[in-house]
Coordinates of C-alpha atoms in Angstrom, one line a residue:
Chain A
M108 CA 68.0 189.0 -5.2
G109 CA 67.2 191.1 -2.0
G110 CA 63.4 190.5 -3.2
T111 CA 61.4 193.4 -2.8
G112 CA 57.9 193.5 -1.1
A113 CA 56.0 194.1 -4.5
E114 CA 54.6 191.1 -6.7
K115 CA 57.3 189.5 -8.7
P116 CA 56.7 190.5 -12.5
T117 CA 56.8 188.0 -15.3
L118 CA 60.5 188.2 -16.2
I119 CA 60.5 185.4 -19.0
R120 CA 57.8 185.1 -21.5
W121 CA 57.9 182.2 -23.9
E122 CA 56.9 183.1 -27.6
E123 CA 56.5 181.6 -31.0
R124 CA 58.8 183.1 -33.5
G125 CA 59.4 181.2 -36.9
G126 CA 58.1 177.9 -35.4
E127 CA 60.6 178.2 -32.5
R128 CA 59.6 178.6 -28.8
V129 CA 62.1 181.4 -27.5
A130 CA 62.3 183.2 -24.2
V131 CA 61.7 186.9 -24.3
R132 CA 62.9 189.2 -21.5
I133 CA 60.8 191.6 -19.7
D134 CA 62.0 194.6 -21.7
G135 CA 61.7 192.5 -24.9
R136 CA 65.3 191.3 -25.4
L137 CA 66.3 187.7 -26.0
P138 CA 68.5 186.0 -23.5
E139 CA 71.7 186.5 -25.5
Q140 CA 71.0 190.0 -26.3
L141 CA 72.8 193.5 -24.9
R142 CA 70.8 196.5 -24.0
P143 CA 71.3 199.3 -26.5
I144 CA 74.9 200.6 -25.7
R145 CA 76.0 204.2 -26.3
I146 CA 79.4 205.3 -25.7
E147 CA 80.9 208.8 -26.2
V148 CA 84.5 209.8 -25.4
G149 CA 86.0 213.2 -24.4
V150 CA 82.8 214.5 -22.9
L151 CA 84.4 216.5 -19.9
G152 CA 86.5 219.7 -20.4
N153 CA 88.6 219.7 -17.4
A154 CA 89.3 216.2 -17.1
D155 CA 92.6 214.5 -18.9
G156 CA 90.1 211.8 -20.3
S157 CA 86.6 211.2 -20.0
A158 CA 83.9 208.7 -21.3
L159 CA 80.0 208.6 -21.0
V160 CA 78.6 204.8 -21.2
E161 CA 75.0 203.9 -21.3
Y162 CA 73.8 200.3 -21.1
G163 CA 70.2 200.8 -21.8
A164 CA 68.9 203.1 -19.0
T165 CA 72.2 202.5 -16.9
R166 CA 74.3 206.0 -17.5
V167 CA 78.0 206.2 -15.9
L168 CA 80.3 208.8 -16.4
A169 CA 84.1 208.2 -15.9
A170 CA 86.9 210.8 -16.0
V171 CA 90.6 210.3 -15.3
Y172 CA 93.1 212.9 -14.1
G173 CA 96.9 212.2 -14.3
P174 CA 99.2 210.9 -14.5
R175 CA 99.9 213.7 -11.9
E176 CA 102.0 214.1 -8.8
A177 CA 100.8 211.9 -6.3
V178 CA 99.9 213.6 -3.0
P179 CA 100.4 213.2 -0.1
R180 CA 103.9 212.4 -1.2
H181 CA 104.3 209.1 0.9
V182 CA 101.6 207.5 -1.0
A183 CA 103.7 207.7 -4.3
L184 CA 105.8 204.5 -5.5
P185 CA 109.2 204.9 -6.8
D186 CA 108.9 202.3 -9.5
R187 CA 105.4 202.8 -11.0
A188 CA 102.1 204.9 -10.6
I189 CA 99.4 204.4 -8.1
I190 CA 95.9 204.2 -9.2
R191 CA 93.4 206.0 -7.1
C192 CA 89.9 204.8 -7.9
R193 CA 86.5 205.9 -7.0
Y194 CA 83.1 204.2 -7.7
H195 CA 80.2 206.5 -6.9
M196 CA 76.5 206.4 -7.2
A197 CA 74.8 209.8 -7.5
P198 CA 72.2 210.3 -4.7
F199 CA 69.5 210.5 -7.4
S200 CA 70.5 207.6 -9.6
T201 CA 68.5 204.9 -7.9
E202 CA 64.8 204.3 -6.8
E203 CA 65.1 205.4 -3.4
R204 CA 67.8 208.2 -2.6
K205 CA 71.0 206.9 -1.9
T206 CA 73.0 208.6 0.7
P207 CA 75.9 210.6 -1.0
A208 CA 78.4 209.3 1.8
P209 CA 80.4 206.1 0.6
T210 CA 78.6 202.8 1.5
R211 CA 80.5 199.6 2.1
R212 CA 79.4 198.4 -1.3
E213 CA 80.9 201.4 -3.1
V214 CA 84.1 200.9 -1.1
E215 CA 84.2 197.1 -2.3
L216 CA 83.4 198.0 -5.9
S217 CA 86.0 200.8 -6.2
K218 CA 88.6 198.2 -5.0
V219 CA 87.6 195.7 -7.3
I220 CA 87.6 197.9 -10.3
R221 CA 90.9 199.5 -9.3
E222 CA 92.3 196.0 -9.1
A223 CA 91.0 195.1 -12.7
L224 CA 92.5 198.3 -14.1
E225 CA 96.1 197.8 -12.5
S226 CA 97.0 194.9 -14.7
V227 CA 96.1 196.8 -18.1
V228 CA 97.5 200.2 -17.2
L229 CA 101.4 200.4 -17.8
T230 CA 101.7 201.9 -14.4
E231 CA 105.7 201.3 -14.5
M232 CA 106.0 203.9 -17.3
Y233 CA 104.7 206.6 -14.9
P234 CA 106.8 206.3 -11.6
R235 CA 106.1 208.6 -8.6
T236 CA 102.7 209.5 -9.9
S237 CA 99.0 209.1 -9.5
I238 CA 96.6 208.1 -12.0
D239 CA 93.0 209.2 -10.7
V240 CA 89.9 207.2 -11.9
Y241 CA 86.6 208.6 -11.2
M242 CA 83.2 207.2 -11.9
E243 CA 79.9 208.5 -11.2
V244 CA 76.7 206.4 -11.8
L245 CA 74.2 209.0 -12.9
Q246 CA 71.2 206.6 -13.5
S247 CA 71.4 202.9 -12.1
D248 CA 69.5 200.4 -13.9
G249 CA 71.5 197.2 -13.4
G250 CA 75.1 196.4 -14.3
T251 CA 76.6 199.6 -13.4
R252 CA 79.8 198.2 -12.0
T253 CA 80.4 196.9 -15.5
A254 CA 79.2 199.9 -17.3
A255 CA 81.6 202.0 -15.0
I256 CA 84.6 199.9 -15.9
T257 CA 83.8 200.0 -19.4
A258 CA 83.6 203.7 -19.2
A259 CA 86.9 204.1 -17.0
S260 CA 89.3 202.2 -19.5
L261 CA 87.9 204.5 -22.1
A262 CA 88.6 207.6 -20.0
L263 CA 92.1 206.2 -19.7
A264 CA 92.6 205.7 -23.1
D265 CA 91.1 209.0 -23.9
A266 CA 93.8 210.6 -21.3
G267 CA 96.5 209.0 -23.4
I268 CA 97.6 206.7 -20.6
A269 CA 99.6 203.6 -22.1
M270 CA 97.6 200.5 -21.7
R271 CA 97.8 196.9 -22.6
D272 CA 94.3 196.8 -23.6
L273 CA 90.8 198.4 -23.1
V274 CA 88.5 196.7 -20.3
A275 CA 84.8 195.8 -21.3
G276 CA 82.5 194.6 -18.6
V277 CA 78.9 193.1 -18.8
A278 CA 76.8 191.4 -15.9
V279 CA 75.2 187.9 -16.8
G280 CA 72.4 186.8 -14.8
K281 CA 70.1 183.8 -14.3
V282 CA 66.5 184.7 -14.4
D283 CA 63.9 182.3 -13.8
G284 CA 66.4 179.4 -14.6
I285 CA 67.4 180.9 -17.7
L286 CA 70.8 182.5 -18.2
V287 CA 70.6 186.2 -19.5
L288 CA 73.2 188.7 -20.8
D289 CA 73.5 192.3 -19.4
I290 CA 70.9 191.9 -16.7
N291 CA 68.8 195.0 -15.7
E292 CA 67.6 196.0 -12.6
V293 CA 64.1 194.5 -12.5
E294 CA 65.7 191.2 -13.4
D295 CA 68.6 191.6 -11.0
N296 CA 65.9 192.2 -8.2
Y297 CA 64.6 188.8 -8.8
A298 CA 67.6 186.9 -10.2
E299 CA 68.9 183.7 -8.9
A300 CA 72.4 184.8 -9.7
D301 CA 74.2 188.0 -11.0
M302 CA 77.7 187.6 -12.2
P303 CA 79.7 190.8 -13.2
V304 CA 82.5 190.0 -15.4
A305 CA 85.2 192.4 -16.9
M306 CA 87.9 191.4 -19.6
A307 CA 90.7 192.6 -21.4
P308 CA 89.1 191.3 -24.8
S309 CA 92.1 191.1 -26.8
L310 CA 94.3 189.3 -24.0
D311 CA 91.6 187.1 -23.1
K312 CA 92.2 187.9 -19.8
V313 CA 89.5 188.0 -16.8
L314 CA 90.2 191.3 -14.7
L315 CA 87.1 191.4 -12.6
L316 CA 84.6 188.4 -11.7
Q317 CA 82.1 188.3 -9.0
L318 CA 79.2 186.0 -8.5
N319 CA 76.2 187.0 -6.3
G320 CA 74.0 183.9 -6.2
V321 CA 73.8 180.3 -7.1
L322 CA 75.0 178.3 -10.1
T323 CA 75.6 174.9 -11.1
H324 CA 79.3 174.1 -12.4
D325 CA 77.6 173.7 -16.0
E326 CA 75.7 177.0 -15.5
F327 CA 78.8 178.9 -14.7
I328 CA 80.8 177.7 -17.8
K329 CA 77.7 178.7 -20.0
A330 CA 77.5 182.2 -18.2
L331 CA 81.3 182.9 -18.4
E332 CA 81.0 182.1 -22.1
L333 CA 78.0 184.3 -22.7
A334 CA 79.9 187.1 -20.9
R335 CA 82.7 186.8 -23.2
R336 CA 80.7 186.9 -26.2
G337 CA 79.1 190.2 -24.8
I338 CA 82.2 191.8 -23.9
L339 CA 83.6 191.0 -27.4
E340 CA 80.7 193.1 -28.8
I341 CA 80.9 196.1 -26.2
Y342 CA 84.8 195.9 -27.3
K343 CA 84.0 196.6 -30.9
L344 CA 81.8 199.5 -29.9
Q345 CA 84.6 200.8 -27.6
K346 CA 86.9 201.0 -30.4
E347 CA 84.4 202.6 -32.5
A348 CA 83.8 205.3 -30.0
L349 CA 87.6 206.2 -29.7
R350 CA 88.3 206.1 -33.4
K351 CA 85.2 208.4 -34.0
K352 CA 86.7 210.7 -31.6
Y353 CA 90.1 211.0 -33.6
V354 CA 88.3 211.0 -36.9
E355 CA 86.6 214.4 -35.7
V356 CA 89.8 215.9 -34.4
E357 CA 91.6 215.0 -37.8
T358 CA 88.8 216.4 -39.9
S359 CA 88.6 219.5 -37.6
T360 CA 92.3 220.2 -37.9
T361 CA 92.9 219.3 -41.5
G362 CA 89.4 220.5 -42.8
Chain B
M46 CA 85.3 205.7 5.5
I47 CA 87.9 206.3 2.9
A48 CA 86.5 207.7 -0.1
M49 CA 88.7 205.7 -2.7
S50 CA 90.5 202.7 -3.5
I51 CA 94.3 203.4 -3.6
T52 CA 97.1 201.2 -4.6
P53 CA 98.8 199.9 -1.5
S54 CA 101.9 201.6 -0.9
F55 CA 103.1 199.8 2.1
Q56 CA 104.1 196.4 1.1
P57 CA 106.2 194.3 3.3
V58 CA 109.6 193.5 1.8
M59 CA 109.7 190.0 -0.1
P60 CA 113.4 189.0 -0.7
K61 CA 114.1 188.6 -4.3
L62 CA 115.8 185.2 -3.5
K63 CA 112.4 183.8 -1.6
R64 CA 110.6 184.7 -4.4
Y65 CA 112.7 183.2 -6.9
T66 CA 113.1 179.9 -4.8
M67 CA 109.3 179.9 -4.6
E68 CA 109.0 180.3 -8.2
T69 CA 111.5 177.5 -9.1
L70 CA 109.9 175.1 -6.6
L71 CA 106.2 175.7 -8.0
A72 CA 107.7 174.9 -11.7
R73 CA 108.4 171.4 -10.0
G74 CA 104.8 171.3 -8.3
V75 CA 106.2 171.9 -4.8
R76 CA 105.6 174.7 -2.6
L77 CA 108.1 176.5 0.2
D78 CA 106.0 174.7 3.1
G79 CA 106.4 171.3 1.3
R80 CA 102.7 171.2 0.4
R81 CA 101.3 170.0 -3.1
L82 CA 99.7 172.9 -5.3
D83 CA 96.4 171.6 -4.4
E84 CA 96.8 170.8 -0.7
I85 CA 95.0 172.4 2.0
R86 CA 96.8 173.3 5.3
N87 CA 96.2 171.6 8.4
I88 CA 92.4 172.6 9.8
E89 CA 91.4 172.8 13.3
I90 CA 88.3 174.0 14.3
V91 CA 87.2 174.6 18.0
P92 CA 83.3 175.0 18.2
G93 CA 81.9 177.1 21.1
Y94 CA 85.3 178.8 22.0
V95 CA 83.6 181.7 23.3
E96 CA 80.7 180.6 25.9
K97 CA 79.0 183.9 26.1
A98 CA 78.4 184.1 22.4
E99 CA 75.2 182.3 21.0
G100 CA 77.5 180.6 18.7
S101 CA 81.2 180.7 18.0
A102 CA 84.1 179.0 16.6
L103 CA 88.0 179.3 16.3
V104 CA 89.6 178.1 13.2
R105 CA 93.2 177.4 12.6
L106 CA 94.1 176.9 9.2
G107 CA 97.8 176.3 9.3
H108 CA 99.2 179.6 11.3
T109 CA 96.1 181.6 10.1
V110 CA 93.9 181.7 13.2
V111 CA 90.1 183.2 12.9
L112 CA 87.8 183.7 15.8
V113 CA 84.0 184.1 14.7
G114 CA 81.2 184.9 17.3
V115 CA 77.6 184.9 16.7
K116 CA 75.4 187.4 19.0
T117 CA 71.6 187.8 18.2
D118 CA 68.8 190.3 19.0
I119 CA 65.2 191.0 18.3
V120 CA 64.4 193.9 15.8
A121 CA 62.0 195.1 13.3
P122 CA 62.5 193.4 9.9
F123 CA 63.3 195.3 6.7
P124 CA 60.3 196.6 5.1
D125 CA 61.1 194.7 1.9
T126 CA 61.5 191.5 3.8
P127 CA 58.8 191.2 6.7
N128 CA 59.1 187.4 6.6
E129 CA 62.4 187.2 7.0
G130 CA 65.2 187.6 10.1
V131 CA 68.1 189.6 9.3
L132 CA 71.8 188.5 8.8
V133 CA 74.6 190.8 9.3
V134 CA 78.2 189.8 8.5
H135 CA 81.0 192.3 9.8
A136 CA 84.8 191.5 9.8
E137 CA 87.6 193.2 12.0
F138 CA 91.1 192.9 11.0
V139 CA 92.4 193.6 14.4
P140 CA 95.9 195.2 14.7
L141 CA 97.4 192.3 16.7
A142 CA 96.8 190.1 14.1
S143 CA 99.7 191.3 11.3
P144 CA 102.1 194.0 11.1
T145 CA 100.0 195.2 8.2
F146 CA 96.7 195.9 10.2
E147 CA 96.2 199.4 11.8
P148 CA 93.6 200.1 14.2
G149 CA 90.4 202.1 13.0
P150 CA 87.3 201.4 11.3
P151 CA 87.6 198.2 8.7
D152 CA 89.5 199.2 5.6
E153 CA 88.5 198.1 1.9
N154 CA 89.9 194.7 2.6
A155 CA 87.9 193.9 5.7
I156 CA 84.7 195.3 4.0
E157 CA 85.3 193.0 0.9
L158 CA 85.8 190.0 3.0
A159 CA 82.8 190.4 5.1
R160 CA 80.8 191.4 1.9
V161 CA 81.6 188.2 0.0
I162 CA 80.9 186.0 3.0
D163 CA 77.6 187.6 3.5
R164 CA 76.8 187.0 0.0
S165 CA 77.7 183.5 -0.1
L166 CA 75.6 182.8 3.0
R167 CA 72.6 185.0 2.0
E168 CA 72.1 184.0 -1.7
I169 CA 71.6 180.2 -1.1
R170 CA 69.9 181.1 2.1
A171 CA 72.4 179.0 4.5
V172 CA 70.4 180.1 7.3
A173 CA 67.0 179.7 7.1
L174 CA 66.0 183.5 7.7
D175 CA 62.3 182.7 7.3
K176 CA 62.2 180.7 10.3
L177 CA 63.4 183.3 12.2
V178 CA 60.2 185.4 12.4
L179 CA 58.4 186.1 15.8
E180 CA 55.8 188.4 14.3
P181 CA 55.9 188.9 10.5
G182 CA 56.5 192.5 9.8
K183 CA 57.2 193.3 13.4
H184 CA 59.6 191.3 15.2
V185 CA 62.3 189.2 13.9
W186 CA 65.6 187.6 14.9
R187 CA 68.7 189.4 13.8
V188 CA 72.0 187.3 13.6
F189 CA 75.1 189.1 13.7
V190 CA 78.1 187.1 12.5
D191 CA 81.5 189.0 13.7
I192 CA 84.4 187.8 12.3
Y193 CA 87.9 188.5 14.0
V194 CA 91.3 187.8 12.4
L195 CA 93.5 187.0 15.1
N196 CA 96.7 185.7 13.2
H197 CA 97.1 186.5 9.5
D198 CA 99.1 183.8 7.5
G199 CA 97.2 183.9 4.2
N200 CA 93.8 183.0 3.1
L201 CA 91.5 185.0 5.7
F202 CA 88.7 184.1 2.9
D203 CA 88.6 180.4 3.4
A204 CA 89.4 180.6 7.1
S205 CA 86.7 183.2 7.9
M206 CA 84.2 181.4 5.8
L207 CA 84.9 178.0 7.8
G208 CA 84.7 180.0 11.1
S209 CA 81.5 181.6 10.2
M210 CA 79.6 178.5 9.0
A211 CA 80.9 176.4 12.1
A212 CA 79.9 179.3 14.5
L213 CA 76.3 179.4 12.7
L214 CA 76.0 175.5 13.0
V215 CA 76.7 175.8 16.7
T216 CA 74.5 178.9 17.4
R217 CA 71.6 178.5 20.0
L218 CA 68.6 181.0 19.9
P219 CA 68.0 182.5 23.4
T220 CA 64.6 182.9 24.7
P221 CA 62.2 185.6 23.6
V222 CA 60.2 187.4 26.1
K223 CA 57.1 189.3 25.1
T224 CA 57.1 192.5 26.7
E225 CA 54.6 195.4 26.2
E226 CA 56.8 197.0 23.6
G227 CA 57.5 193.7 21.9
Y228 CA 60.3 191.5 22.8
R229 CA 63.4 191.2 25.2
V230 CA 66.0 188.5 24.9
D231 CA 66.5 186.2 27.9
R232 CA 70.1 184.9 27.5
T233 CA 70.1 182.7 30.5
K234 CA 68.1 180.0 28.7
Y235 CA 68.4 178.6 25.0
T236 CA 65.3 177.6 23.1
M237 CA 66.6 176.3 19.8
M238 CA 69.2 175.6 17.5
L239 CA 69.7 178.4 14.8
P240 CA 67.8 176.6 11.7
I241 CA 70.5 175.9 8.8
N242 CA 69.6 175.1 5.4
H243 CA 72.9 174.7 3.8
K244 CA 76.5 174.4 4.7
V245 CA 78.9 176.6 2.8
V246 CA 82.6 176.9 2.5
S247 CA 85.1 178.7 0.2
V248 CA 88.1 177.6 -1.5
T249 CA 90.6 180.6 -2.5
L250 CA 93.0 179.9 -5.2
A251 CA 96.2 181.8 -6.0
K252 CA 98.0 182.3 -9.1
I253 CA 101.6 182.4 -9.1
S254 CA 103.9 182.4 -12.3
G255 CA 100.8 180.6 -14.2
K256 CA 100.3 178.0 -11.6
L257 CA 97.0 177.8 -9.4
L258 CA 97.9 177.1 -5.8
V259 CA 95.2 176.3 -3.2
D260 CA 94.9 177.9 0.4
P261 CA 98.1 180.3 -0.1
T262 CA 100.0 181.3 2.9
Y263 CA 100.7 185.0 3.7
E264 CA 104.0 184.8 1.4
E265 CA 102.3 183.1 -1.3
E266 CA 99.9 185.8 -1.3
Q267 CA 102.4 188.6 -1.5
V268 CA 104.1 187.0 -4.7
A269 CA 100.8 186.1 -6.2
D270 CA 99.3 187.9 -9.4
T271 CA 95.8 187.4 -8.2
R272 CA 93.4 185.5 -6.2
L273 CA 90.1 183.7 -6.9
V274 CA 87.4 183.0 -4.0
V275 CA 85.0 180.3 -4.8
A276 CA 82.2 179.6 -2.5
V277 CA 80.7 176.1 -2.9
S278 CA 77.7 174.6 -1.1
D279 CA 77.0 171.2 0.3
D280 CA 75.1 170.1 -2.3
G281 CA 78.0 171.0 -4.8
R282 CA 76.8 174.2 -6.3
I283 CA 78.7 177.5 -6.6
A284 CA 77.4 180.0 -4.0
G285 CA 79.5 182.9 -4.8
M286 CA 82.6 184.2 -6.2
Q287 CA 85.2 187.0 -6.1
K288 CA 88.4 187.7 -7.8
T289 CA 90.5 189.6 -5.5
G290 CA 93.8 191.2 -5.8
M291 CA 95.6 193.0 -8.6
G292 CA 96.5 191.0 -11.8
S293 CA 94.5 188.7 -14.1
L294 CA 93.3 185.4 -14.8
D295 CA 93.3 183.8 -18.2
Y296 CA 89.8 182.8 -19.3
K297 CA 90.8 178.9 -19.2
E298 CA 92.6 179.5 -15.7
V299 CA 89.1 180.8 -14.3
L300 CA 87.5 177.4 -15.7
T301 CA 90.5 175.4 -14.2
A302 CA 90.2 177.3 -10.9
V303 CA 86.7 176.8 -10.4
S304 CA 86.9 173.0 -11.2
I305 CA 89.5 172.5 -8.6
A306 CA 87.6 174.7 -5.9
L307 CA 84.5 172.4 -6.5
N308 CA 86.9 169.5 -5.7
K309 CA 88.8 170.8 -2.7
A310 CA 85.5 172.3 -1.0
K311 CA 84.9 168.5 0.2
T312 CA 88.1 169.0 2.7
Y313 CA 86.5 171.9 4.3
L314 CA 82.9 170.2 4.4
N315 CA 84.4 167.1 5.6
K316 CA 86.0 168.8 8.7
L317 CA 82.6 170.6 9.2
E318 CA 80.8 167.1 9.3
E319 CA 83.6 165.7 11.3
V320 CA 83.8 168.3 14.3
V321 CA 81.0 170.7 14.2
V322 CA 78.2 168.6 13.2
P323 CA 78.6 166.3 16.1
Y324 CA 79.1 169.4 18.4
R325 CA 75.7 170.7 17.1
A326 CA 74.0 167.3 17.9
K327 CA 75.2 167.4 21.3
L328 CA 74.0 170.8 21.9
E329 CA 70.5 169.8 20.3
E330 CA 70.2 167.1 22.7
E331 CA 71.1 168.9 25.8
L332 CA 68.3 171.4 24.6
S333 CA 65.7 168.8 24.3
K334 CA 66.8 167.3 27.4
Q335 CA 66.4 170.6 29.2
K336 CA 63.0 171.1 27.8
K337 CA 61.8 167.6 28.7
E338 CA 63.1 168.2 32.4
A339 CA 61.5 171.6 32.4
E340 CA 58.2 170.1 31.6
E341 CA 58.6 167.2 34.1
T342 CA 59.6 169.5 37.1
A343 CA 57.4 172.8 36.5
P344 CA 54.2 172.8 38.2
P345 CA 51.2 171.9 35.8
P346 CA 50.3 175.3 34.2
P347 CA 47.7 177.0 36.2
V348 CA 44.3 176.3 34.7
P349 CA 43.0 179.8 33.9
R350 CA 39.5 180.3 34.6
R351 CA 37.4 182.8 32.8
E352 CA 36.2 184.7 35.9
H353 CA 39.9 184.8 37.5
L354 CA 41.6 186.2 34.1
E355 CA 40.7 189.6 34.8
A356 CA 41.4 189.6 38.4
E357 CA 44.8 188.1 38.0
T358 CA 47.3 190.9 38.8
I359 CA 50.7 188.7 38.7
E360 CA 51.5 188.8 34.9
Q361 CA 53.7 186.0 34.0
P362 CA 55.8 186.7 31.2
E363 CA 54.8 184.9 28.1
V364 CA 57.7 182.5 27.0
V365 CA 57.7 181.7 23.5
E366 CA 59.1 178.4 22.7
G367 CA 60.9 178.4 19.3
A368 CA 61.4 181.3 17.0
V369 CA 58.1 180.8 15.3
A370 CA 55.6 182.2 17.9
E371 CA 53.3 179.2 18.2
E372 CA 50.0 179.7 20.2
E373 CA 50.0 176.9 22.9
E374 CA 46.9 175.0 21.7
G375 CA 44.7 173.3 23.9
K376 CA 44.4 173.1 27.7
E377 CA 40.8 174.8 27.5
P378 CA 39.3 174.9 30.8
E379 CA 37.1 172.1 31.5

């Protein structure tokens, strides 16, 4: 959207496939196709919970510390845990080096991600404590905030923190007039719209919703539906990754 | 800047009885202040409130008061957009506006507000940034939109969006004067109105015990589960969106909220048409009148003669009319 000085690449090609004309994206995906997603849970030794999530080349690491004593004391709440949340991009994660100091963008994203997590974490079970969620974008190729929230909810689950549901996120974009799922960086640079969405999939609740760009009412309805479908797919992968970790634990202790 | 986002621990006390009254009334479709669920509070816009600014507007939305000022200067464009002016949106939650605001750099709420408004204006190209170029890649106008919240009684998003749009609509660009290094700005004389492509407003909905309310007050925001801000353009498209606040919306609630927002945007847009657009027209008329007078009273431009050109020592600063540096055609020496 910012538009770069370079010439705009062809983002959508039309191909004949089985007698039908289909739109093919710059990375070969169909409009409603996710990138290859890889999820790994419990990747860090020190954290109480952690997860690594990859959406194509986008790679985000999340770690959870807590529930632990809230410091300074005055920030603690008597009836619930507070959530402290940081979304941060590594300086080397982007095309041009990103300053390690928090930018206005990171401040905003830390806020919307925290607010999304607040409604799934059963904070009332851990009064006077702090649950700290740290997300580091190691490599950025579009959709980093949604990958970050997917990773954060897995890290919370891995830390054994009680939750109403997992959270899965994905961004839908409008590229050359076509709605595409799981927008990547090149597409985002020239997109007419980029809409990150995160949901609690089994509760059918929307926890994060932003729209950068312009959509008609009809397009918005379709884009939200497309996001929901993508989120349900990612949710399956999340549960698989969590189960896989416990299967490993089980076999290692009994076997 | 704070490195993390933390659950706010300072929350003003909301008596349980008041919350209960609010919820009981809502069940019957009435709000504490007597409004219907989809009713926007009284809107007042004072365009040109700060005469010294290039453009400004004071907006009252119920008891919420926001002042927006626009200032301009001339800078080098961003390398990736050499043919566009620069738009900067900044919000200050000044401590005199609310007991919850503290002095200091903008917190995450102010940053979020500014960024949401910035995106809603930028993505649809509300301001014609391509018409703010003096010399491509070298000198362009930079337009600062500064949002000053003066009294917080809820729905800062809509009030700030309305104030920003109103201020931009009544913004006049000063005179760029060419110097040796580039340009300086002569603020004693305006040359043109800021070119605008679209009017954008936002409609905020709050969710309280399963009901969706338009234009929440501060009290309602304290009770609300969450809010959804929907920016709507004058051609009925969605120009931006942001879910803000803890809590969640059901999938269906999002769809309902967006439909309501698209419908209610007309209230804000009509107010702009009613108050701000005529004010802009008046300023535009004044500018063209001034231009005409200047042309009539000014002595005819000296006809440069080739042999005199080099000898001429008194250099007159070249005044560029309009943002796009247009070479004065014609008037060739006979």
